[in-house]
Amino acid sequence: VLSDVSRRTQVPVGRLAITLDFALQQPVRHWCDQHEAHVEDVGYGEGVSMQVAVPEASVQAFVAFCRAEGVTLPVTEEDDSE
């Protein structure tokens, strides 16, 4: 019976590639846990690179969090016009 089938609501997400110091990895993961965002990929080198999926409604808050913490975000056209 269809009424017994679980339903999932699809939430649009923004995907951001960020670069950060190793020490900032845990605060970013914590933010993601608190805001239904997901770390999709992590790479380690001189620093840490992460691919993060953030619900579109929370992208601005994530960007503000990253800027406050010193996380490097990709350059956007909006950033270029400032």
Coordinates of N, CA and C in Angstrom, one line a residue:
V1 N 0.9 -1.2 0.0 CA 0.0 0.0 0.0 C 0.9 1.2 0.0
L2 N 0.6 2.2 -0.8 CA 1.4 3.4 -1.0 C 1.5 4.2 0.3
S3 N 0.5 4.1 1.1 CA 0.5 4.9 2.4 C 1.6 4.4 3.3
D4 N 2.0 3.2 3.1 CA 3.1 2.6 4.0 C 4.5 2.9 3.5
V5 N 4.6 3.5 2.3 CA 5.9 3.8 1.8 C 6.4 5.1 2.4
S6 N 7.7 5.0 2.8 CA 8.3 6.2 3.4 C 8.5 7.3 2.3
R7 N 8.4 8.5 2.7 CA 8.6 9.6 1.7 C 9.7 10.4 2.1
R8 N 10.5 10.9 1.1 CA 11.6 11.8 1.3 C 11.3 13.1 0.6
T9 N 11.6 14.2 1.3 CA 11.4 15.5 0.6 C 12.8 15.8 0.1
Q10 N 12.8 16.2 -1.2 CA 14.1 16.6 -1.8 C 14.3 18.1 -1.5
V11 N 15.4 18.4 -0.9 CA 15.8 19.7 -0.6 C 16.9 20.2 -1.5
P12 N 16.7 21.3 -2.2 CA 17.8 21.8 -3.1 C 19.0 22.1 -2.3
V13 N 20.2 21.8 -2.8 CA 21.4 22.1 -2.1 C 22.4 22.8 -3.0
G14 N 23.2 23.6 -2.4 CA 24.3 24.2 -3.0 C 25.6 23.5 -2.7
R15 N 26.4 23.2 -3.6 CA 27.7 22.5 -3.4 C 28.8 23.5 -3.4
L16 N 29.6 23.5 -2.3 CA 30.7 24.5 -2.2 C 32.0 23.7 -2.0
A17 N 33.1 24.1 -2.7 CA 34.4 23.6 -2.5 C 35.1 24.6 -1.6
I18 N 35.6 24.1 -0.4 CA 36.2 25.0 0.5 C 37.6 24.5 0.8
T19 N 38.5 25.4 1.3 CA 39.9 25.1 1.7 C 40.1 25.6 3.1
L20 N 40.7 24.8 3.9 CA 40.8 25.2 5.3 C 42.0 24.6 6.0
D21 N 42.4 25.1 7.1 CA 43.4 24.5 7.9 C 42.9 23.3 8.6
F22 N 43.7 22.3 8.9 CA 43.3 21.1 9.5 C 42.5 21.3 10.8
A23 N 42.9 22.3 11.6 CA 42.3 22.6 12.9 C 40.8 23.1 12.7
L24 N 40.5 23.6 11.5 CA 39.1 24.1 11.3 C 38.1 23.0 10.8
Q25 N 38.7 21.8 10.6 CA 37.8 20.7 10.0 C 36.7 20.4 11.0
Q26 N 37.0 20.3 12.3 CA 35.9 19.9 13.2 C 34.8 20.9 13.3
P27 N 35.2 22.3 13.4 CA 34.1 23.2 13.5 C 33.2 23.2 12.2
V28 N 33.8 23.0 11.1 CA 33.0 22.9 9.8 C 32.1 21.7 9.9
R29 N 32.6 20.6 10.3 CA 31.8 19.4 10.4 C 30.6 19.6 11.4
H30 N 30.9 20.2 12.5 CA 29.9 20.5 13.5 C 28.8 21.4 12.9
W31 N 29.2 22.5 12.2 CA 28.3 23.4 11.6 C 27.4 22.5 10.7
C32 N 28.0 21.7 9.9 CA 27.2 20.9 8.9 C 26.2 20.0 9.7
D33 N 26.6 19.4 10.7 CA 25.7 18.5 11.5 C 24.5 19.3 12.0
Q34 N 24.7 20.6 12.4 CA 23.7 21.4 13.0 C 22.7 22.0 12.0
H35 N 23.1 22.0 10.7 CA 22.3 22.7 9.7 C 22.0 21.7 8.5
E36 N 22.0 20.4 8.7 CA 21.6 19.4 7.7 C 22.4 19.5 6.4
A37 N 23.6 19.9 6.6 CA 24.6 20.0 5.5 C 25.4 18.7 5.5
H38 N 26.1 18.4 4.4 CA 26.9 17.1 4.4 C 28.2 17.4 3.8
V39 N 29.3 16.8 4.4 CA 30.6 16.8 3.8 C 30.6 15.7 2.8
E40 N 30.8 16.0 1.5 CA 30.7 14.9 0.5 C 32.1 14.4 0.2
D41 N 33.1 15.2 0.3 CA 34.5 14.7 0.0 C 35.5 15.5 0.8
V42 N 36.6 14.9 1.1 CA 37.7 15.6 1.8 C 39.0 15.1 1.2
G43 N 39.9 16.1 1.0 CA 41.2 15.9 0.5 C 42.2 16.5 1.4
Y44 N 43.3 15.8 1.7 CA 44.4 16.3 2.5 C 45.6 16.6 1.7
G45 N 46.2 17.8 2.0 CA 47.5 18.2 1.4 C 48.2 19.1 2.3
E46 N 48.6 20.3 1.8 CA 49.1 21.3 2.7 C 48.0 21.8 3.7
G47 N 46.8 21.7 3.2 CA 45.6 22.1 4.0 C 44.6 21.0 3.8
V48 N 43.3 21.3 4.1 CA 42.2 20.4 3.9 C 41.3 21.0 2.8
S49 N 40.9 20.2 1.9 CA 39.9 20.7 0.9 C 38.6 19.8 1.2
M50 N 37.5 20.5 1.2 CA 36.2 19.8 1.4 C 35.2 20.2 0.3
Q51 N 34.4 19.2 -0.1 CA 33.2 19.5 -0.9 C 32.0 19.3 0.0
V52 N 31.3 20.4 0.2 CA 30.2 20.4 1.1 C 28.8 20.7 0.4
A53 N 27.8 19.9 0.7 CA 26.5 20.1 0.2 C 25.7 20.8 1.3
V54 N 25.2 22.0 1.0 CA 24.5 22.8 2.0 C 23.1 23.1 1.5
P55 N 22.0 22.9 2.3 CA 20.7 23.3 1.8 C 20.7 24.7 1.3
E56 N 20.0 25.0 0.2 CA 20.1 26.3 -0.4 C 19.7 27.4 0.6
A57 N 18.7 27.1 1.5 CA 18.3 28.1 2.5 C 19.3 28.4 3.5
S58 N 20.4 27.6 3.6 CA 21.5 27.8 4.6 C 22.8 28.2 4.0
V59 N 22.8 28.4 2.6 CA 24.1 28.7 2.0 C 24.7 30.0 2.5
Q60 N 23.9 31.1 2.6 CA 24.4 32.4 3.1 C 24.9 32.3 4.5
A61 N 24.3 31.5 5.3 CA 24.8 31.3 6.7 C 26.1 30.6 6.7
F62 N 26.2 29.6 5.8 CA 27.4 28.8 5.7 C 28.6 29.7 5.3
V63 N 28.3 30.5 4.3 CA 29.3 31.4 3.7 C 29.8 32.4 4.9
A64 N 28.8 32.9 5.6 CA 29.2 33.8 6.7 C 30.0 33.1 7.8
F65 N 29.6 31.9 8.1 CA 30.4 31.1 9.1 C 31.8 30.9 8.6
C66 N 32.0 30.5 7.3 CA 33.3 30.2 6.7 C 34.1 31.5 6.8
R67 N 33.6 32.6 6.4 CA 34.3 33.9 6.4 C 34.8 34.2 7.8
A68 N 33.9 34.0 8.8 CA 34.2 34.3 10.2 C 35.3 33.4 10.7
E69 N 35.4 32.2 10.2 CA 36.4 31.2 10.7 C 37.7 31.3 9.9
G70 N 37.7 32.0 8.8 CA 38.9 32.1 8.0 C 39.0 30.9 7.0
V71 N 37.9 30.3 6.6 CA 37.9 29.3 5.6 C 37.9 29.9 4.2
T72 N 38.7 29.4 3.3 CA 38.8 29.9 2.0 C 37.6 29.4 1.1
L73 N 36.9 30.3 0.5 CA 35.8 30.0 -0.3 C 36.1 30.3 -1.8
P74 N 35.5 29.6 -2.7 CA 35.8 29.9 -4.1 C 35.4 31.4 -4.4
V75 N 36.1 32.0 -5.4 CA 35.7 33.3 -5.8 C 34.5 33.3 -6.7
T76 N 33.6 34.2 -6.4 CA 32.4 34.2 -7.3 C 32.3 35.6 -8.0
E77 N 31.4 35.7 -9.0 CA 31.3 37.0 -9.7 C 30.9 38.1 -8.7
E78 N 30.1 37.8 -7.7 CA 29.6 38.8 -6.7 C 30.8 39.3 -6.0
D79 N 31.8 38.4 -5.6 CA 33.0 38.8 -4.9 C 33.8 39.7 -5.7
D80 N 33.9 39.5 -7.0 CA 34.7 40.3 -8.0 C 34.2 41.7 -8.1
S81 N 32.9 41.9 -7.9 CA 32.3 43.2 -8.1 C 32.4 44.1 -6.8
E82 N 32.8 43.6 -5.7 CA 32.9 44.3 -4.5 C 34.1 45.3 -4.5

